[in-house]
Coordinates of C-alpha atoms in Angstrom, one line a residue:
Chain A
M1183 CA 107.0 98.2 119.4
G1184 CA 108.8 101.5 118.9
S1185 CA 107.1 104.8 119.8
R1186 CA 104.3 105.8 117.5
V1187 CA 104.8 108.9 115.5
E1188 CA 102.7 111.8 116.9
I1189 CA 100.5 113.6 114.5
L1190 CA 100.5 116.7 116.6
N1191 CA 102.7 116.9 119.8
D1192 CA 102.1 119.0 122.8
D1193 CA 104.3 121.9 121.6
G1194 CA 102.2 122.2 118.5
Y1195 CA 104.5 120.5 116.0
R1196 CA 103.5 117.9 113.4
S1197 CA 105.4 114.8 112.4
D1198 CA 107.4 116.7 109.7
G1199 CA 108.1 119.7 111.8
R1200 CA 105.4 121.9 110.6
R1201 CA 103.0 123.9 112.7
Q1202 CA 99.3 123.2 112.8
Y1203 CA 98.2 125.6 110.0
E1204 CA 101.4 125.6 108.1
L1205 CA 101.4 124.5 104.4
R1206 CA 104.2 122.5 102.8
E1207 CA 106.8 124.2 100.5
I1208 CA 105.3 124.9 97.1
T1209 CA 107.4 125.0 93.9
I1210 CA 105.9 125.8 90.5
D1211 CA 107.7 125.3 87.2
L1212 CA 105.8 126.6 84.1
S1213 CA 108.5 125.9 81.5
Q1214 CA 107.4 124.3 78.2
R1215 CA 107.4 120.6 77.9
G1216 CA 107.1 118.4 74.8
A1217 CA 104.6 119.6 72.2
A1218 CA 102.1 120.6 74.8
D1219 CA 100.2 123.9 74.6
G1220 CA 100.6 124.4 78.4
S1221 CA 102.4 122.5 81.1
A1222 CA 103.0 122.9 84.8
M1223 CA 105.0 121.0 87.3
I1224 CA 104.0 121.6 90.9
T1225 CA 105.3 120.2 94.2
H1226 CA 103.7 120.4 97.6
G1227 CA 106.5 119.2 99.9
L1228 CA 107.2 115.7 98.5
T1229 CA 104.2 115.3 96.3
Q1230 CA 105.1 116.1 92.7
V1231 CA 102.7 116.3 89.8
L1232 CA 103.2 117.2 86.2
V1233 CA 100.2 118.4 84.2
T1234 CA 100.2 119.0 80.4
V1235 CA 97.4 120.5 78.5
F1236 CA 96.6 120.3 74.8
G1237 CA 93.9 122.3 73.2
P1238 CA 91.4 123.6 72.4
R1239 CA 91.8 121.4 69.3
E1240 CA 89.9 119.2 66.9
A1241 CA 88.5 116.2 68.8
K1242 CA 89.8 112.7 67.9
M1243 CA 86.2 111.3 67.8
R1244 CA 83.7 113.6 66.3
S1245 CA 80.9 111.8 68.3
H1246 CA 82.4 112.9 71.6
T1247 CA 82.0 116.6 70.9
L1248 CA 79.3 119.0 71.9
H1249 CA 77.8 121.5 69.6
D1250 CA 77.9 124.5 71.9
R1251 CA 81.0 124.0 74.0
A1252 CA 84.4 122.3 74.4
V1253 CA 84.8 118.9 76.0
L1254 CA 87.3 118.5 78.8
N1255 CA 89.1 115.2 78.7
V1256 CA 91.2 114.3 81.7
E1257 CA 93.7 111.4 81.9
V1258 CA 95.6 110.6 85.0
N1259 CA 98.8 108.5 84.9
I1260 CA 100.3 107.5 88.3
A1261 CA 103.9 106.4 88.0
P1262 CA 104.7 103.0 89.5
F1263 CA 107.7 104.5 91.3
S1264 CA 105.7 107.4 92.9
T1265 CA 105.0 105.6 96.2
G1266 CA 107.3 103.8 98.6
E1267 CA 106.1 100.5 97.4
R1268 CA 106.0 99.9 93.6
R1269 CA 102.5 99.5 92.4
R1270 CA 101.6 99.3 88.7
R1271 CA 98.1 100.6 87.9
T1272 CA 96.4 99.7 84.6
R1273 CA 94.7 102.5 82.7
G1274 CA 91.2 101.3 83.7
D1275 CA 92.0 101.3 87.5
K1276 CA 88.9 102.6 89.3
R1277 CA 90.8 104.8 91.7
V1278 CA 92.6 106.5 88.8
L1279 CA 89.4 106.9 86.9
E1280 CA 87.7 108.4 90.0
L1281 CA 90.5 110.9 90.3
A1282 CA 90.2 111.9 86.7
S1283 CA 86.5 112.3 86.9
A1284 CA 86.8 114.5 90.0
I1285 CA 89.3 116.8 88.3
K1286 CA 87.0 117.0 85.2
S1287 CA 83.9 117.9 87.1
T1288 CA 85.9 120.4 89.2
F1289 CA 87.0 122.3 86.1
E1290 CA 83.8 122.2 84.1
P1291 CA 82.3 125.4 85.7
V1292 CA 85.7 127.2 85.7
V1293 CA 86.9 126.8 82.1
Q1294 CA 85.1 129.0 79.6
T1295 CA 84.2 126.1 77.4
S1296 CA 81.4 128.0 75.6
L1297 CA 84.0 129.9 73.7
Y1298 CA 85.2 126.8 71.8
P1299 CA 82.3 124.7 70.5
R1300 CA 83.0 121.3 68.9
S1301 CA 86.5 121.1 70.2
Q1302 CA 88.4 119.2 72.9
I1303 CA 90.7 120.2 75.7
D1304 CA 93.0 117.4 76.8
I1305 CA 94.5 117.5 80.3
Y1306 CA 97.1 114.9 81.1
V1307 CA 98.1 114.5 84.8
H1308 CA 101.3 112.6 85.6
V1309 CA 101.9 111.8 89.2
L1310 CA 105.7 111.5 89.8
Q1311 CA 105.8 111.4 93.5
Q1312 CA 103.1 111.0 96.2
D1313 CA 103.2 112.1 99.8
G1314 CA 99.6 113.0 100.5
G1315 CA 97.5 115.7 98.9
L1316 CA 97.3 114.1 95.5
L1317 CA 93.9 115.6 94.5
Q1318 CA 95.0 119.0 95.8
A1319 CA 98.3 118.9 93.8
S1320 CA 96.5 117.7 90.7
I1321 CA 93.9 120.5 90.7
N1322 CA 96.5 123.2 91.4
G1323 CA 98.7 121.8 88.6
T1324 CA 95.8 121.7 86.2
T1325 CA 94.9 125.3 86.9
L1326 CA 98.5 126.4 86.2
A1327 CA 98.7 124.3 83.1
L1328 CA 95.5 125.7 81.7
V1329 CA 96.8 129.2 82.4
S1330 CA 100.1 128.4 80.7
A1331 CA 98.1 127.2 77.7
G1332 CA 96.2 130.4 77.5
I1333 CA 92.8 128.8 78.0
P1334 CA 90.4 131.3 79.5
L1335 CA 89.2 130.6 83.0
L1336 CA 86.8 132.4 85.3
D1337 CA 89.3 132.4 88.1
L1338 CA 92.4 130.5 89.3
L1339 CA 91.1 127.5 91.0
C1340 CA 93.0 126.7 94.2
S1341 CA 92.8 123.5 96.2
V1342 CA 94.0 122.5 99.6
S1343 CA 93.5 119.4 101.8
G1344 CA 92.8 119.5 105.5
G1345 CA 92.1 117.1 108.4
V1346 CA 91.1 117.1 112.0
H1347 CA 93.2 115.6 114.8
S1348 CA 91.2 115.4 118.1
A1349 CA 89.5 118.8 117.6
S1350 CA 92.5 120.5 116.2
P1351 CA 92.3 121.2 112.4
L1352 CA 95.4 120.6 110.3
L1353 CA 96.2 121.8 106.8
D1354 CA 98.0 120.2 103.8
L1355 CA 98.3 116.6 105.0
T1356 CA 101.1 114.2 104.3
T1357 CA 100.5 110.4 103.6
L1358 CA 101.1 109.6 107.3
E1359 CA 98.5 112.1 108.4
E1360 CA 96.0 111.1 105.7
N1361 CA 96.1 107.5 106.8
D1362 CA 95.3 108.4 110.3
L1363 CA 92.9 111.4 110.2
P1364 CA 89.5 112.2 108.6
H1365 CA 90.4 114.6 105.8
L1366 CA 88.8 116.6 103.1
T1367 CA 89.9 118.4 99.9
V1368 CA 88.3 121.7 98.7
A1369 CA 88.8 123.6 95.5
V1370 CA 87.9 127.3 95.7
M1371 CA 87.7 130.2 93.3
P1372 CA 89.4 132.8 95.5
K1373 CA 87.9 136.0 94.1
S1374 CA 84.3 135.0 94.4
G1375 CA 84.8 132.5 97.2
K1376 CA 82.8 129.9 95.2
V1377 CA 83.6 126.3 95.8
T1378 CA 83.7 123.8 92.9
L1379 CA 84.9 120.7 94.8
V1380 CA 84.5 119.4 98.3
S1381 CA 85.6 115.8 98.7
M1382 CA 85.7 113.7 101.8
E1383 CA 86.0 109.9 102.0
T1384 CA 86.3 109.4 105.7
R1385 CA 83.9 110.0 108.6
L1386 CA 83.9 113.4 110.4
H1387 CA 81.6 114.9 113.0
V1388 CA 79.4 117.6 111.6
D1389 CA 80.6 120.3 114.1
R1390 CA 84.2 119.7 113.1
F1391 CA 83.4 119.8 109.5
G1392 CA 82.1 123.4 109.4
E1393 CA 85.3 124.7 111.1
M1394 CA 87.6 122.6 108.8
F1395 CA 85.8 123.7 105.7
R1396 CA 86.1 127.4 106.5
L1397 CA 89.8 127.0 107.3
A1398 CA 90.5 125.2 104.1
C1399 CA 88.8 127.9 102.1
D1400 CA 90.9 130.5 103.7
A1401 CA 94.1 128.5 103.1
A1402 CA 93.2 128.2 99.4
K1403 CA 93.6 132.0 99.2
V1404 CA 97.2 131.6 100.3
I1405 CA 97.9 129.2 97.5
H1406 CA 96.2 131.6 95.1
G1407 CA 98.9 134.2 96.1
E1408 CA 101.7 131.7 95.3
M1409 CA 100.2 130.8 91.9
K1410 CA 99.8 134.4 90.9
K1411 CA 103.4 135.1 91.8
A1412 CA 104.6 132.2 89.7
V1413 CA 102.4 133.1 86.7
K1414 CA 103.6 136.7 86.8
A1415 CA 107.3 135.6 87.0
R1416 CA 106.8 133.4 84.0
T1417 CA 105.1 136.1 82.0
Q1418 CA 107.8 138.6 82.9
K1419 CA 110.4 136.1 81.7
L1420 CA 108.6 135.6 78.4
V1421 CA 108.2 139.4 77.9
N1422 CA 111.9 139.9 78.5
A1423 CA 112.8 137.2 76.0
M1424 CA 110.6 138.9 73.4
D1425 CA 112.4 142.3 73.9
V1426 CA 115.7 140.7 72.9
G1427 CA 114.6 139.0 69.7
P1428 CA 113.8 140.5 66.3
G1429 CA 110.7 142.6 66.2
A1430 CA 111.8 144.3 69.4
K1431 CA 110.6 147.8 70.3
L1432 CA 112.2 150.4 68.1
Q1433 CA 114.9 152.3 69.9
G1434 CA 116.3 155.4 68.5
D1435 CA 115.0 156.6 65.1
F1436 CA 114.4 154.7 61.9
A1437 CA 117.7 155.8 60.2
D1438 CA 119.8 154.1 62.9
R1439 CA 117.9 150.9 62.6
D1440 CA 118.5 150.8 58.8
D1441 CA 122.2 151.2 59.3
E1442 CA 122.3 148.3 61.7
M1443 CA 120.6 146.1 59.2
D1444 CA 123.0 147.0 56.4
M1445 CA 126.0 146.2 58.6
M1446 CA 124.6 142.8 59.5
E1447 CA 124.5 141.8 55.8
Chain B
M1421 CA 103.8 107.7 62.8
I1422 CA 102.7 111.1 61.8
S1423 CA 101.2 111.6 58.4
I1424 CA 103.4 112.9 55.6
S1425 CA 102.7 114.0 52.1
K1426 CA 104.4 112.5 49.0
S1427 CA 106.3 115.7 48.3
E1428 CA 107.6 116.0 51.8
K1429 CA 108.8 112.4 51.7
S1430 CA 110.5 112.8 48.4
Y1431 CA 112.1 116.1 49.5
I1432 CA 113.7 114.4 52.5
Q1433 CA 114.8 111.4 50.5
E1434 CA 116.3 113.4 47.7
S1435 CA 118.3 115.6 50.1
L1436 CA 119.6 112.5 51.8
R1437 CA 120.7 110.9 48.6
S1438 CA 122.3 114.0 47.1
T1439 CA 126.1 114.2 47.1
L1440 CA 126.2 116.8 49.8
A1441 CA 123.6 115.2 52.0
F1442 CA 121.7 117.5 54.4
R1443 CA 118.8 117.2 56.7
E1444 CA 115.9 119.6 57.4
D1445 CA 117.5 121.1 60.6
G1446 CA 121.0 121.3 59.0
R1447 CA 122.5 118.4 61.0
G1448 CA 125.0 115.9 59.5
L1449 CA 124.0 112.3 58.9
S1450 CA 125.6 111.1 62.1
D1451 CA 124.8 114.1 64.3
F1452 CA 122.7 113.7 67.4
R1453 CA 120.6 116.5 68.9
S1454 CA 121.6 117.7 72.3
V1455 CA 121.0 115.3 75.2
F1456 CA 120.0 116.5 78.7
L1457 CA 120.4 113.9 81.4
E1458 CA 119.8 114.0 85.1
T1459 CA 119.9 111.2 87.6
G1460 CA 118.3 110.9 91.0
I1461 CA 115.0 112.5 90.0
A1462 CA 112.8 110.1 92.0
P1463 CA 114.1 109.9 95.6
L1464 CA 111.7 107.2 96.5
A1465 CA 113.1 104.9 93.8
N1466 CA 116.4 103.0 94.2
G1467 CA 117.7 104.6 91.0
S1468 CA 116.2 107.0 88.5
A1469 CA 117.1 109.2 85.6
R1470 CA 115.5 111.6 83.1
V1471 CA 116.7 112.0 79.6
N1472 CA 115.6 114.6 77.1
L1473 CA 116.8 114.5 73.5
G1474 CA 116.5 117.5 71.3
K1475 CA 115.1 120.1 73.7
A1476 CA 115.2 123.6 72.2
G1477 CA 117.5 125.0 74.9
Q1478 CA 117.8 125.2 78.7
E1479 CA 114.4 126.7 79.1
G1480 CA 113.0 125.4 75.9
G1481 CA 110.5 122.7 75.2
G1482 CA 110.0 119.8 72.8
G1483 CA 112.3 116.9 72.3
T1484 CA 111.9 113.2 73.2
E1485 CA 111.7 112.9 77.0
A1486 CA 111.8 109.7 79.1
I1487 CA 111.9 109.0 82.8
A1488 CA 113.3 105.7 84.1
A1489 CA 113.1 104.5 87.6
V1490 CA 114.3 101.3 89.3
K1491 CA 112.6 99.8 92.3
L1492 CA 113.8 96.8 94.2
E1493 CA 111.4 94.5 96.0
V1494 CA 112.0 91.4 98.0
E1495 CA 110.6 88.1 96.6
D1496 CA 110.3 84.7 98.1
V1497 CA 112.1 82.1 96.0
Q1498 CA 110.2 79.1 97.4
S1499 CA 106.6 80.3 97.7
G1500 CA 106.6 83.3 95.4
D1501 CA 107.7 84.2 91.9
G1502 CA 111.3 84.7 93.0
V1503 CA 114.2 83.2 91.2
D1504 CA 117.4 82.3 93.0
G1505 CA 119.8 85.1 92.3
G1506 CA 117.1 87.7 91.6
R1507 CA 115.4 88.7 88.5
V1508 CA 114.9 91.8 86.3
A1509 CA 111.6 92.9 84.9
C1510 CA 111.2 95.9 82.6
N1511 CA 108.2 97.9 81.6
V1512 CA 107.6 100.9 79.3
S1513 CA 104.5 103.1 79.5
C1514 CA 103.7 105.7 76.9
S1515 CA 102.0 108.8 78.2
P1516 CA 98.9 109.8 76.2
A1517 CA 100.4 113.3 76.2
A1518 CA 103.2 112.1 74.0
Y1519 CA 101.0 110.2 71.5
S1520 CA 97.8 112.3 71.6
H1521 CA 97.0 111.6 68.0
I1522 CA 96.7 107.8 68.3
S1523 CA 93.9 105.8 69.9
S1524 CA 94.3 104.1 73.3
N1525 CA 94.4 100.7 71.7
A1526 CA 97.2 101.7 69.4
L1527 CA 98.9 103.2 72.4
D1528 CA 98.7 99.9 74.3
N1529 CA 100.2 98.1 71.3
L1530 CA 103.1 100.6 71.1
Q1531 CA 103.7 100.3 74.8
H1532 CA 103.8 96.5 74.5
D1533 CA 106.3 96.7 71.6
Y1534 CA 108.7 98.9 73.6
T1535 CA 108.2 96.8 76.7
T1536 CA 109.0 93.5 74.9
L1537 CA 112.2 94.9 73.4
L1538 CA 113.4 96.5 76.6
H1539 CA 112.6 93.5 78.7
Q1540 CA 114.1 90.9 76.3
V1541 CA 117.4 92.8 76.0
L1542 CA 117.9 93.8 79.7
S1543 CA 116.7 90.6 81.3
H1544 CA 119.2 88.5 79.3
P1545 CA 121.3 86.2 81.5
T1546 CA 124.6 87.7 80.2
L1547 CA 123.6 91.1 81.7
H1548 CA 122.3 89.8 84.9
P1549 CA 123.7 91.6 87.9
K1550 CA 125.4 89.4 90.5
N1551 CA 124.3 91.2 93.7
L1552 CA 120.5 90.6 93.4
G1553 CA 120.4 87.6 95.7
I1554 CA 119.7 88.0 99.4
L1555 CA 119.4 84.5 101.0
P1556 CA 120.3 81.6 98.7
H1557 CA 117.2 79.6 97.8
K1558 CA 115.0 81.7 100.0
K1559 CA 114.9 85.4 99.2
A1560 CA 116.0 87.5 96.3
W1561 CA 115.5 91.0 94.9
L1562 CA 113.1 91.7 92.0
L1563 CA 114.5 94.6 90.0
S1564 CA 111.6 96.5 88.3
L1565 CA 112.6 99.0 85.8
D1566 CA 109.8 101.4 84.7
V1567 CA 110.3 103.8 81.8
T1568 CA 107.7 106.4 81.0
I1569 CA 107.8 108.3 77.7
L1570 CA 106.6 111.9 78.4
S1571 CA 107.0 113.2 74.8
D1572 CA 108.2 111.9 71.5
A1573 CA 110.0 113.9 68.8
G1574 CA 111.6 111.0 67.1
N1575 CA 114.3 108.4 68.0
A1576 CA 112.4 107.0 71.0
F1577 CA 114.3 103.7 71.1
D1578 CA 117.7 105.4 71.7
V1579 CA 116.2 107.6 74.5
I1580 CA 114.5 104.6 76.2
F1581 CA 117.7 102.7 76.4
M1582 CA 119.7 105.8 77.5
A1583 CA 117.3 106.4 80.3
A1584 CA 117.3 102.7 81.3
R1585 CA 121.1 102.7 81.4
A1586 CA 121.3 105.8 83.4
A1587 CA 118.7 104.6 85.9
L1588 CA 120.5 101.3 86.3
W1589 CA 123.8 103.1 86.7
D1590 CA 122.2 105.1 89.5
T1591 CA 120.7 102.1 91.3
K1592 CA 121.9 101.2 94.7
V1593 CA 121.1 97.8 96.2
P1594 CA 120.5 97.9 100.0
R1595 CA 123.1 96.0 101.9
T1596 CA 121.6 93.0 103.8
R1597 CA 122.8 90.8 106.5
S1598 CA 121.4 87.4 107.1
I1599 CA 120.3 86.5 110.6
Q1600 CA 119.2 83.3 112.3
Y1601 CA 116.9 82.9 115.3
A1602 CA 118.0 80.6 118.1
G1603 CA 115.7 79.5 120.8
R1604 CA 116.4 79.2 124.5
K1605 CA 117.5 75.8 125.7
S1606 CA 114.7 74.0 127.5
V1607 CA 115.2 73.7 131.3
Q1608 CA 112.7 70.9 131.8
T1609 CA 114.0 67.4 132.9
P1610 CA 113.5 64.7 130.3
E1611 CA 110.7 62.9 132.1
E1612 CA 108.7 66.2 132.6
A1613 CA 109.2 67.4 129.0
M1614 CA 106.0 67.0 127.1
D1615 CA 106.0 65.5 123.7
V1616 CA 104.3 68.3 121.8
D1617 CA 103.7 67.5 118.1
G1618 CA 106.5 65.1 118.2
N1619 CA 109.0 68.0 118.4
S1620 CA 110.3 67.2 121.9
A1621 CA 113.8 67.2 120.6
G1622 CA 113.2 70.4 118.6
P1623 CA 116.0 72.9 118.7
S1624 CA 114.0 76.1 118.9
N1625 CA 111.4 77.2 121.3
F1626 CA 110.2 79.8 118.9
N1627 CA 109.4 77.1 116.4
T1628 CA 105.6 77.1 117.0
R1629 CA 104.8 76.5 113.3
D1630 CA 106.2 74.0 110.9
L1631 CA 109.0 76.3 109.6
P1632 CA 112.6 75.4 108.9
T1633 CA 115.0 77.0 111.4
A1634 CA 114.0 80.5 110.8
T1635 CA 116.6 82.4 108.8
D1636 CA 115.9 85.9 107.7
F1637 CA 117.7 89.0 106.7
E1638 CA 117.8 92.6 107.9
L1639 CA 119.1 95.8 106.4
A1640 CA 122.6 96.4 107.6
D1641 CA 122.1 100.1 107.9
T1642 CA 118.8 101.8 107.2
W1643 CA 120.4 105.1 106.4
D1644 CA 122.8 103.7 103.8
E1645 CA 121.5 103.6 100.3
G1646 CA 123.5 100.5 99.5
E1647 CA 126.1 99.4 97.1
P1648 CA 125.9 100.1 93.3
L1649 CA 124.2 97.5 91.2
E1650 CA 126.8 95.1 89.9
G1651 CA 127.6 95.1 86.2
R1652 CA 127.0 98.8 85.6
E1653 CA 129.5 98.9 82.7
R1654 CA 127.7 96.0 80.9
W1655 CA 124.4 97.7 80.2
P1656 CA 124.0 98.3 76.5
V1657 CA 123.4 101.4 74.5
C1658 CA 121.0 101.5 71.6
I1659 CA 121.7 103.1 68.2
T1660 CA 119.1 103.4 65.6
L1661 CA 120.3 103.5 62.0
N1662 CA 117.6 104.9 59.7
I1663 CA 118.2 103.4 56.3
D1664 CA 117.4 104.9 53.0
S1665 CA 119.6 102.8 50.8
P1666 CA 122.4 103.4 50.2
V1667 CA 122.5 106.1 52.9
H1668 CA 122.0 105.7 56.6
Y1669 CA 121.6 108.4 59.3
L1670 CA 121.1 108.7 63.0
D1671 CA 118.7 110.4 65.3
A1672 CA 115.7 111.0 63.1
T1673 CA 113.0 113.5 63.8
L1674 CA 109.3 112.5 63.5
L1675 CA 109.2 113.7 59.9
E1676 CA 112.3 111.9 58.9
E1677 CA 111.1 108.7 60.6
A1678 CA 107.9 108.9 58.5
A1679 CA 109.9 109.4 55.3
T1680 CA 112.4 106.6 55.9
P1681 CA 110.5 103.9 57.8
L1682 CA 113.2 101.2 57.5
R1683 CA 115.3 101.2 60.7
L1684 CA 118.0 99.0 62.1
L1685 CA 118.3 98.9 65.9
L1686 CA 121.7 97.8 67.2
L1687 CA 122.4 97.3 70.9
F1688 CA 126.0 97.3 71.9
S1689 CA 127.6 96.6 75.2
F1690 CA 131.1 97.8 76.0
P1691 CA 132.4 95.9 79.0
S1692 CA 135.8 97.1 80.2
S1693 CA 137.3 93.7 80.2
S1694 CA 136.6 92.6 76.7
S1695 CA 135.9 94.1 73.3
S1696 CA 132.4 95.3 72.3
I1697 CA 129.5 92.9 72.2
L1698 CA 126.5 93.1 70.0
Q1699 CA 123.8 92.5 72.5
S1700 CA 120.8 92.6 70.2
M1701 CA 119.7 93.6 66.8
K1702 CA 116.3 94.4 65.3
L1703 CA 115.2 95.4 61.8
L1704 CA 112.0 97.4 61.8
G1705 CA 109.8 98.7 59.0
P1706 CA 109.0 97.8 55.5
G1707 CA 112.0 97.0 53.3
E1708 CA 114.8 94.6 52.8
L1709 CA 118.6 94.7 53.2
K1710 CA 121.3 92.6 51.6
L1711 CA 123.5 90.7 54.0
S1712 CA 126.6 92.6 53.0
E1713 CA 124.8 95.8 53.8
V1714 CA 123.8 94.5 57.2
T1715 CA 127.4 93.7 58.1
G1716 CA 128.5 97.1 56.9
H1717 CA 125.8 98.8 59.1
I1718 CA 126.9 96.8 62.1
T1719 CA 130.5 98.0 61.8
D1720 CA 129.4 101.6 61.4
G1721 CA 126.9 101.2 64.2
E1722 CA 129.6 100.0 66.6
K1723 CA 131.6 103.1 66.0
Y1724 CA 128.6 105.4 66.7
A1725 CA 127.6 103.4 69.7
R1726 CA 131.1 103.7 71.1
T1727 CA 131.0 107.4 70.8
L1728 CA 127.5 107.5 72.5
F1729 CA 128.7 105.2 75.2
N1730 CA 131.8 107.2 76.1
A1731 CA 129.7 110.5 76.2
L1732 CA 127.1 108.8 78.4
E1733 CA 129.8 107.4 80.7
S1734 CA 131.4 110.7 81.3
K1735 CA 128.1 112.4 81.9
L1736 CA 127.0 109.7 84.4
R1737 CA 130.3 110.0 86.3
D1738 CA 129.8 113.8 86.4
E1739 CA 126.3 113.2 87.8
D1740 CA 127.7 110.9 90.5
L1741 CA 130.2 113.6 91.4
R1742 CA 127.6 116.3 91.4
R1743 CA 125.2 114.4 93.7
N1744 CA 127.7 112.9 96.1
Q1745 CA 130.9 114.7 96.4
K1746 CA 129.7 118.2 95.7
A1747 CA 126.6 117.7 98.0
R1748 CA 128.9 116.6 100.8
T1749 CA 131.2 119.6 100.4
K1750 CA 128.2 121.9 100.2
F1751 CA 126.8 120.5 103.4
A1752 CA 130.1 120.6 105.2
G1753 CA 130.5 124.3 104.3
R1754 CA 127.1 125.3 105.7

């Protein structure tokens, strides 16, 4: 057998060349897609997720609405070509439903649903490429899509995954690392430090867990910085676009403007 | 598919039938909206493409968008579902984001309709690529084409086939080399040799199970993506003629599709060696056509399809250039 890939070698480098606490490269694209009210495409290294948000709008089924707040409806669609081996999942796949349900319960306390009674907010998550950190990318993408749609949130929810490799904690795991190590995903509201999601499906010693959890919460603040930068850049772009179009700020006095309009006719 | 009022419907129909026919966005009857195409968007797939028809601008939104990806898997011909020479399987999935106003059952039906059409056209023996076999009668490639519709602003059929064609154009089949295991010759003298399972004269010492002389294949070069899929120039393009007798027009928006539900789908293939081939034809929607009208539409459709095919060809070659040649010169210049 060939040499086994080392999760963390003696010099402190991981299998993809990162350091122990280093996060993967994050790219955020908030441009509009389709007829969605808000959309965001986020990549963490090689994991790419597209999230589109519709709403708040009239619910399809009146019976599914609540009288005092909006209902969050999350649907996850994992592309068959997203992993190395093609795998077609039906809509009722339990793993997919579990992911959707985790995202929904993560955002229930964050979205200000009480402002929109009897309406529905639809969140559609499309997984285009997977290389570990799927829940993390989905949650970050959903936050950005909700912001892009203009839906009021209590805070930007940031999520990061982490794992432990023989007493050394690692952040932002790839598929290779997730298969080997016990790992958890946390979703944190950075300003207040409140946590809305902690998810772990493997076994981890209690002592290691505390350290890992604190580290992941700190890492979420770093992702918060990236998200804020992306949202600001997008807003700046939109504001600049508004300045150029009709209805721009008046420059000079009214007489000049009238002359311009006469000439255009 | 969207609801439309009687006055909207008659407005659209009247404008189409008037002497100076015009449409709601000012296009001519045979004008397409702008098409954005990009190949190689899914690096894990053997071939992929994204097509967006009718986006508002470079940074704009809207339009009909579809992603297509091809994955090749090895299938066993004898024990599995494999067919000697490989087989093609197509699948279309509609994102609920694209069709948020219809129920999930109706969405499944729609997906099934698109899938059936795509599969029946592309898996036809005349289009079958010749380099999908690996080991004759033993192993072959299964080509799975997955198309996902991310948003729909009308004319979904044309976009699905454009994306499928682009992904198939981009597909590279890994080069394989067949290998054969040979056992060491036994050094025992004939009288000492044990008669194990009656295989005393067996050729291979590795043959511990009842297998034929093990032949297998290996990838010639793991870093090489492979050779292009054979028959790239044969894949068809689809042109949808929306018919509101006696007028027909192309590339309908959602409102126009609701106003003129009768459509004729024509799939043309333009192989370099021979003249154009009508690969498939389908009439959708309520209404009827005289046979003379149908032949007229086929002739017109062939002209439109040829224009679409040529435009698609030049764009696909451009994409090849961008990704391969330019990437190499960029890397060399670092």
